CSV table of C-alpha atoms (C1' of nucleotides) in Angstrom, one decimal:
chain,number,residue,atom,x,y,z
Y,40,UNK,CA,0.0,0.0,0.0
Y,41,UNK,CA,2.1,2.7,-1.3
Y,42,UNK,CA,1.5,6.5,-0.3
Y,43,UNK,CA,-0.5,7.9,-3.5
Y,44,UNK,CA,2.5,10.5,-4.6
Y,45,UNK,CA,4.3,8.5,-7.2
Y,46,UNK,CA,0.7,7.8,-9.2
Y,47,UNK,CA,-0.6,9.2,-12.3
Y,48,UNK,CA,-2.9,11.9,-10.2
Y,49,UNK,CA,-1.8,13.0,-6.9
Y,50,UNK,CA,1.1,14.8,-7.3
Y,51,UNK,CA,-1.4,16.7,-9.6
Y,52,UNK,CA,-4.1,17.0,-7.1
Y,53,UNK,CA,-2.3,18.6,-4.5
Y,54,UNK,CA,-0.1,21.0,-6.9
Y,55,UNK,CA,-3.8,22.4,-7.7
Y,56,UNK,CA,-4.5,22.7,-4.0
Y,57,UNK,CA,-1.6,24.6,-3.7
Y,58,UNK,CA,-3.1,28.3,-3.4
Y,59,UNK,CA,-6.1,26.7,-1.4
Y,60,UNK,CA,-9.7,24.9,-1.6
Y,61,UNK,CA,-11.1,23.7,-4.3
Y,62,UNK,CA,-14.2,21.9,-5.4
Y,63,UNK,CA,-14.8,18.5,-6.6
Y,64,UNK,CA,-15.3,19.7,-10.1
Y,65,UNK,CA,-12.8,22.8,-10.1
Y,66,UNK,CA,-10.3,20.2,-9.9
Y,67,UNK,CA,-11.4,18.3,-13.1
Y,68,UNK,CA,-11.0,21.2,-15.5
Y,69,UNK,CA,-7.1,21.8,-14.7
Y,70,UNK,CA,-5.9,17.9,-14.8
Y,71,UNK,CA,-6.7,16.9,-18.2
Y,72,UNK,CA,-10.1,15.7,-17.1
Y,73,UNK,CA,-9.6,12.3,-15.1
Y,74,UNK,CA,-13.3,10.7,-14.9
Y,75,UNK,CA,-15.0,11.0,-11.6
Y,76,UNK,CA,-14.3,7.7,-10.3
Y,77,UNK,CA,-10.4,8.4,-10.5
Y,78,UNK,CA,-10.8,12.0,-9.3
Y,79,UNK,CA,-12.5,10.2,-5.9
Y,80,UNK,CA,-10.1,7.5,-5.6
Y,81,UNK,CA,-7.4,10.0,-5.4
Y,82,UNK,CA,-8.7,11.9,-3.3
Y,83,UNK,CA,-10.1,9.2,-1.1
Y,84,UNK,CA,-6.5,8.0,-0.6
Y,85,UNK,CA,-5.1,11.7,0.0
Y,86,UNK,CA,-8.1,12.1,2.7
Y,87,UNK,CA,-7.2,8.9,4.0
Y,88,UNK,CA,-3.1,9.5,4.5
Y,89,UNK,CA,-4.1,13.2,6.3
Y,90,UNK,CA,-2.8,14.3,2.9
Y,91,UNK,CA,-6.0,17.0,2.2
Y,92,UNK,CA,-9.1,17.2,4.1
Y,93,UNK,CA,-12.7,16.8,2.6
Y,94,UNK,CA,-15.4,19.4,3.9
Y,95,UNK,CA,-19.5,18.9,2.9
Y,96,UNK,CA,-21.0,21.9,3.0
Y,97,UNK,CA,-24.8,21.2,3.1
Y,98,UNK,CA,-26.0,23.7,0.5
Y,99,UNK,CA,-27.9,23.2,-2.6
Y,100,UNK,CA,-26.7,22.5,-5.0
Y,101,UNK,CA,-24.3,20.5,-2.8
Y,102,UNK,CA,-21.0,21.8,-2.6
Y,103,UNK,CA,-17.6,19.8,-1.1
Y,104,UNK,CA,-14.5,21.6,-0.7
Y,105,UNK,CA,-10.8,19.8,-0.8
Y,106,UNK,CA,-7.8,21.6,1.1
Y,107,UNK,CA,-4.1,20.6,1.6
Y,108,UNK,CA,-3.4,19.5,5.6
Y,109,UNK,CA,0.0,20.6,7.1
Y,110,UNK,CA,1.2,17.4,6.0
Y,111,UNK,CA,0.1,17.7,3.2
Y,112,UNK,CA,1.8,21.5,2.6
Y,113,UNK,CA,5.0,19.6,3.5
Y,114,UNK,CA,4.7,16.8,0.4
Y,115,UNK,CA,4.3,20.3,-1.8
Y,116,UNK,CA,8.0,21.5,-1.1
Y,117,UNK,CA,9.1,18.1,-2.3
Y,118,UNK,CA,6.4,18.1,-5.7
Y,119,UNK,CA,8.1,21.1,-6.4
Y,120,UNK,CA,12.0,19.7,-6.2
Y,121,UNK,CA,10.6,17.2,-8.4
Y,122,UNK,CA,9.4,20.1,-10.7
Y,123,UNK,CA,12.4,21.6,-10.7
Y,124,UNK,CA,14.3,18.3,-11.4
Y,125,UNK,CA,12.5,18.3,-14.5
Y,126,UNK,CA,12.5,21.4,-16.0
Y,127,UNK,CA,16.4,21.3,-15.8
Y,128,UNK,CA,17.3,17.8,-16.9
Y,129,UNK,CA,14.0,17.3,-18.5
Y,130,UNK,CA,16.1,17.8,-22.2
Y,131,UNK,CA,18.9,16.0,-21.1
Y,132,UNK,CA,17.0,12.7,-20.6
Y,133,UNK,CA,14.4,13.4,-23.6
Y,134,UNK,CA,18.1,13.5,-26.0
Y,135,UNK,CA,19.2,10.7,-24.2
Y,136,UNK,CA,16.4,8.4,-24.9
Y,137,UNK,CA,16.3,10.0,-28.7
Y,138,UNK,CA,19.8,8.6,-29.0
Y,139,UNK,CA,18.6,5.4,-27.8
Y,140,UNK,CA,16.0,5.2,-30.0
Y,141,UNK,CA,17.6,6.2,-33.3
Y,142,UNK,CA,20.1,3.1,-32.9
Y,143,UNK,CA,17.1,0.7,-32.9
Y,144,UNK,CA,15.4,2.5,-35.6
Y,145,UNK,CA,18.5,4.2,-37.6
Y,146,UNK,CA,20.9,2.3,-38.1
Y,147,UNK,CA,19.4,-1.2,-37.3
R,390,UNK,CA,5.8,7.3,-21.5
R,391,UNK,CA,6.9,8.5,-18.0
R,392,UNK,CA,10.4,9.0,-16.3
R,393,UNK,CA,10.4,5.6,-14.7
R,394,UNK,CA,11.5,7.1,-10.9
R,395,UNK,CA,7.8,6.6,-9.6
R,396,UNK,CA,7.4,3.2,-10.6
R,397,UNK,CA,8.1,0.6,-7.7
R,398,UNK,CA,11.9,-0.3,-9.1
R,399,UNK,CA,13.6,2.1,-10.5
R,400,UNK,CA,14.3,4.4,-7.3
R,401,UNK,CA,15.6,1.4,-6.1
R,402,UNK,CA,17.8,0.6,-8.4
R,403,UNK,CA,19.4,4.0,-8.6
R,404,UNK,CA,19.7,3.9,-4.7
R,405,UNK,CA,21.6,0.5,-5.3
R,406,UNK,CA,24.1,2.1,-7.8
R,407,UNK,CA,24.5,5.1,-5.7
R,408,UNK,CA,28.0,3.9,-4.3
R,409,UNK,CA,29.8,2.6,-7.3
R,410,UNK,CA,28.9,0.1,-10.5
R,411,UNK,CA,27.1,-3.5,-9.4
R,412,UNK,CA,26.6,-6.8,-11.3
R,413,UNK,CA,22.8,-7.8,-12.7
R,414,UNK,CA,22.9,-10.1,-9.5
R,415,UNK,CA,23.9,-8.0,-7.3
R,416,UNK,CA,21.1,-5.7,-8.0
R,417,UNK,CA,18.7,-8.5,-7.4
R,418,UNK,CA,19.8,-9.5,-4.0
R,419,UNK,CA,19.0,-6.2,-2.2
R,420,UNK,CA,16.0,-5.7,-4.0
R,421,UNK,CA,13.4,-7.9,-2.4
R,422,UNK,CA,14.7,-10.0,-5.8
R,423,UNK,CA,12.5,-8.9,-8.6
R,424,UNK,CA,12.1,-11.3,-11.1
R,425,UNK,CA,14.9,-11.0,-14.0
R,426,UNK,CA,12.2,-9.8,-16.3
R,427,UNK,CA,11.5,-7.2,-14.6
R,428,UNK,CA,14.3,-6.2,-13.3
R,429,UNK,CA,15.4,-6.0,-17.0
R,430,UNK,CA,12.2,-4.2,-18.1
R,431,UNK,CA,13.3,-1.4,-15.1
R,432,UNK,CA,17.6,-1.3,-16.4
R,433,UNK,CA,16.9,-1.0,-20.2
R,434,UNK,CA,14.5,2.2,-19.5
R,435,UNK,CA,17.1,3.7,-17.2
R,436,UNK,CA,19.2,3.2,-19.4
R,437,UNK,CA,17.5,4.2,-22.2
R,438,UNK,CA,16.5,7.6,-20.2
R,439,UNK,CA,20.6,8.1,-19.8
R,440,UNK,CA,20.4,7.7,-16.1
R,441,UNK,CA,22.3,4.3,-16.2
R,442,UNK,CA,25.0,3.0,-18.0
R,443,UNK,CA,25.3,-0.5,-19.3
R,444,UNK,CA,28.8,-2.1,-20.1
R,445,UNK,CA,29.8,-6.1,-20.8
R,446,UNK,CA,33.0,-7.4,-20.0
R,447,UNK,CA,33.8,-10.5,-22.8
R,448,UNK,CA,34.7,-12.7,-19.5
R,449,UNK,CA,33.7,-15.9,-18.6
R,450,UNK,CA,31.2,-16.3,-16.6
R,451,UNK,CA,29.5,-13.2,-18.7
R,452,UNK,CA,29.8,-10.1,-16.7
R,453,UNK,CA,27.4,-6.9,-17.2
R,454,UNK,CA,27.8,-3.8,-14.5
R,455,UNK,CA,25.5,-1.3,-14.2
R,456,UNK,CA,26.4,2.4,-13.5
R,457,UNK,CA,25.0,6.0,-12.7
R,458,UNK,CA,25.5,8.6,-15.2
R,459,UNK,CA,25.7,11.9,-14.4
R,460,UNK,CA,22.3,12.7,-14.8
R,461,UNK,CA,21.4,9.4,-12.9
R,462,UNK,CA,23.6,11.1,-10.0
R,463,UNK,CA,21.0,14.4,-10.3
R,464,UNK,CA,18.4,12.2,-9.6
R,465,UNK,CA,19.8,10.8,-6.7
R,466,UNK,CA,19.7,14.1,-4.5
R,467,UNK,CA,15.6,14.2,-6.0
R,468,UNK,CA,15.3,10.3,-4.4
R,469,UNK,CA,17.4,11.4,-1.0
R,470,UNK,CA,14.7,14.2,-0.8
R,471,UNK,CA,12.1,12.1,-0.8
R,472,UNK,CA,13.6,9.5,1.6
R,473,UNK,CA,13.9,12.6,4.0
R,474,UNK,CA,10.6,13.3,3.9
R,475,UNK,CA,9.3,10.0,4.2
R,476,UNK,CA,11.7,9.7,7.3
R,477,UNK,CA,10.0,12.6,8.6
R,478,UNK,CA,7.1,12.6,8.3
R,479,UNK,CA,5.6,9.1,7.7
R,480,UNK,CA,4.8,8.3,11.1
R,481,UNK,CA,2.7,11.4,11.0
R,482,UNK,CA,0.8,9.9,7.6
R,483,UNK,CA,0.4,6.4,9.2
R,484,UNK,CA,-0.8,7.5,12.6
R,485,UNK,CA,-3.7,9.4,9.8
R,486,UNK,CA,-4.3,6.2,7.9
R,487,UNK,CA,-4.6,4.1,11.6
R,488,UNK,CA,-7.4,7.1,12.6
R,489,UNK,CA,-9.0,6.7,8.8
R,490,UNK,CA,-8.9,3.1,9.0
R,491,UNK,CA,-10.3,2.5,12.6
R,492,UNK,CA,-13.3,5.2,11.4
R,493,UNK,CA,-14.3,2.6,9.4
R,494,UNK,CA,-14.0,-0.6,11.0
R,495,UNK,CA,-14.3,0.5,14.9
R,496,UNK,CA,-17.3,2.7,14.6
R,497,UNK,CA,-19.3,1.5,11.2
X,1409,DC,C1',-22.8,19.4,-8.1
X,1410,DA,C1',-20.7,15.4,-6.2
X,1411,DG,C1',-20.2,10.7,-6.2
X,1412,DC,C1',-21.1,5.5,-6.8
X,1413,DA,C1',-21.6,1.0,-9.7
X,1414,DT,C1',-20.4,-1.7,-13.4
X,1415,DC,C1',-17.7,-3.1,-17.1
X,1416,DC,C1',-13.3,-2.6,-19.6
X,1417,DA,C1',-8.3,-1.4,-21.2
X,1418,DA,C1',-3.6,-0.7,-20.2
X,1419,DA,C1',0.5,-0.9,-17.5
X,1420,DT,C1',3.2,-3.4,-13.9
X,1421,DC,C1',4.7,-7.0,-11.3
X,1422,DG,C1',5.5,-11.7,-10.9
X,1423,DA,C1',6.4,-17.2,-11.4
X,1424,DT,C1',8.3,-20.6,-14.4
X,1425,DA,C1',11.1,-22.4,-17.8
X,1426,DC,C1',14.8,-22.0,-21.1
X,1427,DT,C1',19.2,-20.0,-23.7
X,1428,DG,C1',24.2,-18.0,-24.7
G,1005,DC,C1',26.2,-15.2,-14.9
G,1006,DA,C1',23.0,-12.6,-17.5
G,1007,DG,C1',19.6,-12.5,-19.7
G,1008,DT,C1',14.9,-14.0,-23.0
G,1009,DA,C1',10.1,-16.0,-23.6
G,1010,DT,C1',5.6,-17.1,-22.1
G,1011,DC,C1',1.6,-17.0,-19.2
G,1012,DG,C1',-0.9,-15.0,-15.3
G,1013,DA,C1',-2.2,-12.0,-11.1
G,1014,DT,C1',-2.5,-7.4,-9.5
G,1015,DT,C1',-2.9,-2.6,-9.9
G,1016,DT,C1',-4.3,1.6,-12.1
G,1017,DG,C1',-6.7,4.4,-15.3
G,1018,DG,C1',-10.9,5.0,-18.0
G,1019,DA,C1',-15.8,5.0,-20.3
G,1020,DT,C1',-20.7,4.9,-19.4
G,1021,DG,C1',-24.7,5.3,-16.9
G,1022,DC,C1',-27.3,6.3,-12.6
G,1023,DT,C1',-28.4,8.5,-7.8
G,1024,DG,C1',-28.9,12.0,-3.8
DNA sequence: CAGCATCCAAATCGATACTG
DNA sequence: CAGTATCGATTTGGATGCTG
């Protein structure tokens, strides 16, 4: 049971929580749309490691708000090394497995 | 096609090179011994990312050693970072997932 | 709006057996 | 020793349709 960072969504999830709450459906729109079901098991699993918090507000029509914990803050610091990691060596990689591919497809 | 660091090998494997070149077997022992396959599967992506070298020795028995690259290195202070933050501050997410976990089966 | 249920596709991990 | 090939279990992501 592994702690949701390294998976296709999370890391996502919580960089949109970064500058606070959002709604269920405000956090659809910026992540390239996952479908509801993956939207809740993401966030299930963040709620469930103290990651974000989950807050019903009974209103019509109904309205539940998502919002980073402390811990949660904590995990952004090390979303954004990861970001950074990227952006600089990003290119590097991306040439390196170009190489890689031309001598399977080039010259082979 | 992602980086291959999130997956459940490859951060391993880098962690395992991080003090000098090892053998195909000697990556398996520490490893919880992944299958060959897949141990494999996670070498030729890292190396095909450039993060790992890959060089045969013409001995007998066959000898292959696997190696960091200099980018490979970069990603080691990204995997350190995370290590420190797990170190920190997983007690912190497990006592959450205890509390999740019990509201579930020790009240419902 | 927020979320669940069901069925389905793709990626990963894994066990076993075999080759240079 | 260092892989490859095949089959299968598990996990994750996704499409569609329905409910409070």
């Amino acid at each position: 049971m592994p702690i949701r960072v390294g998976d296709k969504w999370s890391a996502m999830v919580i960089l949109c929580l970064e500058q606070g709450p959002r709604r269920f459906s405000e956090l659809r729109i910026p992540l390239r749309a996952p479908t509801p079901k993956v939207l809740t098991q993401t966030l299930r699993a963040l709620e469930r490691d103290g990651l974000i918090t989950r807050t019903v507000y009974a209103e019509v029509p109904a309205r539940v708000e998502y919002e980073l914990t402390a811990l949660g803050h904590t995990l952004l610091e090390l979303i954004a090394a990861g970001r950074r990691w990227a952006e600089e060596h990003m290119p590097t990689l991306l040439a390196a497995r170009d190489a890689y591919e031309s001598h399977n497809t080039g010259t082979g």
